[in-house]
C-alpha positions as a printed NumPy array, in Angstrom:
array([[ 60.219,  29.49 , -21.789],
       [ 63.226,  30.015, -24.048],
       [ 66.521,  28.224, -23.56 ],
       [ 68.189,  31.507, -22.545],
       [ 65.477,  32.249, -19.976],
       [ 65.723,  28.762, -18.54 ],
       [ 69.511,  28.979, -18.433],
       [ 69.562,  32.154, -16.28 ],
       [ 66.81 ,  30.891, -14.   ],
       [ 68.651,  27.587, -13.494],
       [ 71.976,  29.372, -12.984],
       [ 70.431,  31.462, -10.211],
       [ 68.89 ,  28.378,  -8.575],
       [ 72.272,  26.627,  -8.714],
       [ 73.894,  29.589,  -6.942],
       [ 71.242,  29.363,  -4.199],
       [ 71.794,  25.639,  -3.727],
       [ 75.579,  25.945,  -3.382],
       [ 75.204,  27.646,  -0.006],
       [ 77.895,  29.677,   1.697],
       [ 81.334,  29.691,   0.036],
       [ 82.808,  32.886,   1.443],
       [ 82.565,  36.614,   0.864],
       [ 81.374,  38.694,  -0.818],
       [ 77.898,  37.338,  -0.182],
       [ 74.689,  38.318,  -1.946],
       [ 71.249,  37.908,  -0.453],
       [ 68.31 ,  37.639,  -2.828],
       [ 64.909,  38.396,  -1.349],
       [ 61.51 ,  38.323,  -3.001],
       [ 58.519,  40.412,  -1.944],
       [ 54.898,  40.384,  -3.03 ],
       [ 51.346,  41.312,  -2.121],
       [ 50.913,  37.814,  -0.629],
       [ 52.932,  34.635,  -0.133],
       [ 52.315,  33.331,  -3.666],
       [ 53.128,  36.168,  -6.094],
       [ 56.519,  37.898,  -6.058],
       [ 56.478,  41.36 ,  -7.623],
       [ 59.798,  42.679,  -6.298],
       [ 63.308,  41.225,  -6.062],
       [ 66.065,  42.774,  -3.978],
       [ 69.74 ,  41.82 ,  -4.04 ],
       [ 72.054,  43.074,  -1.317],
       [ 75.795,  42.451,  -1.323],
       [ 78.019,  42.415,   1.769],
       [ 81.759,  42.385,   1.003],
       [ 82.839,  40.675,   4.228],
       [ 81.62 ,  39.237,   7.503],
       [ 81.7  ,  42.474,   9.473],
       [ 80.32 ,  44.771,   6.765],
       [ 76.826,  46.054,   6.244],
       [ 75.212,  45.566,   2.86 ],
       [ 77.044,  48.021,   0.621],
       [ 75.311,  47.44 ,  -2.697],
       [ 71.564,  47.103,  -3.047],
       [ 69.596,  46.682,  -6.259],
       [ 65.833,  46.316,  -6.742],
       [ 63.762,  44.944,  -9.626],
       [ 59.989,  45.143, -10.06 ],
       [ 57.429,  43.244, -12.134],
       [ 54.235,  45.003, -13.174],
       [ 52.533,  41.714, -14.041],
       [ 53.229,  38.078, -13.311],
       [ 55.692,  36.559, -10.888],
       [ 59.131,  38.173, -10.972],
       [ 60.752,  34.82 , -10.212],
       [ 59.591,  33.597, -13.632],
       [ 60.707,  36.703, -15.563],
       [ 63.695,  35.77 , -17.765],
       [ 64.965,  39.349, -18.106],
       [ 64.96 ,  39.819, -14.323],
       [ 66.709,  36.466, -13.756],
       [ 69.379,  37.499, -16.238],
       [ 69.764,  40.937, -14.615],
       [ 70.138,  39.378, -11.147],
       [ 72.746,  36.867, -12.34 ],
       [ 74.709,  39.589, -14.168],
       [ 74.556,  41.898, -11.129],
       [ 75.833,  39.152,  -8.826],
       [ 78.613,  38.189, -11.234],
       [ 79.653,  41.823, -11.752],
       [ 80.452,  42.03 ,  -8.022],
       [ 82.46 ,  38.761,  -7.925],
       [ 80.069,  37.292,  -5.356],
       [ 81.193,  33.937,  -3.919],
       [ 77.986,  33.033,  -2.032],
       [ 74.331,  33.643,  -2.834],
       [ 71.77 ,  33.173,  -0.072],
       [ 67.988,  33.409,  -0.151],
       [ 65.202,  32.676,   2.331],
       [ 63.544,  30.65 ,  -0.434],
       [ 60.143,  32.263,  -0.038],
       [ 58.395,  35.601,  -0.36 ],
       [ 59.257,  37.507,   2.808],
       [ 56.867,  40.41 ,   2.845],
       [ 55.156,  43.278,   1.14 ],
       [ 56.954,  44.985,  -1.792],
       [ 56.106,  48.428,  -0.425],
       [ 58.571,  50.102,   1.931],
       [ 57.709,  51.59 ,   5.309],
       [ 58.585,  55.254,   5.408],
       [ 58.42 ,  55.425,   1.6  ],
       [ 55.031,  54.043,   0.564],
       [ 53.291,  54.217,   3.938],
       [ 54.152,  55.661,   7.381],
       [ 57.01 ,  54.087,   9.35 ],
       [ 55.661,  51.651,  11.95 ],
       [ 52.354,  51.242,  10.105],
       [ 51.046,  48.502,   7.881],
       [ 50.779,  48.651,   4.118],
       [ 47.279,  49.69 ,   3.065],
       [ 47.669,  47.824,  -0.26 ],
       [ 49.061,  44.448,   0.861],
       [ 46.564,  43.464,   3.531],
       [ 47.763,  39.832,   3.465],
       [ 50.931,  40.833,   5.382],
       [ 49.123,  42.805,   8.104],
       [ 49.563,  40.921,  11.382],
       [ 52.035,  38.39 ,   9.939],
       [ 55.642,  37.521,  10.588],
       [ 57.221,  38.331,   7.237],
       [ 59.837,  35.587,   7.509],
       [ 57.542,  32.704,   8.451],
       [ 54.248,  33.989,   7.024],
       [ 52.543,  32.901,  10.263],
       [ 49.915,  35.12 ,  11.821],
       [ 51.215,  36.984,  14.866],
       [ 47.827,  36.903,  16.589],
       [ 47.74 ,  33.081,  16.562],
       [ 44.641,  32.871,  14.351],
       [ 44.429,  30.   ,  11.882],
       [ 44.047,  30.473,   8.145],
       [ 40.753,  29.732,   6.487],
       [ 41.488,  28.634,   2.917],
       [ 37.856,  28.063,   2.047]])
């Protein structure tokens, strides 16, 4: 990985680690077909405590993990900086399918492409039916 690519990736990680330092706040969320490969990144920016997310930007990776894509890391950092964000928060894990209900499949349904997420809590990754994973 080039020095520039590493620099933007590390700068983004540093912003995550700083925690909350006031508003505006950006949330960075990663989505993928399973809990290991992120193919979509979404950044939402809320200007103050009582505001809804006012700015939302999405990036997609056709191949590989978007978290390792230097151009995407740079674009996310530049987007955050262009909005004078003071805090950057992230769940720190892939939180669901990259496809959107009501856009890619019917609202209230499950994604027919990302079967890993069917029957799972998208924030914890745990199965909702209580079944255990079989990694064999």
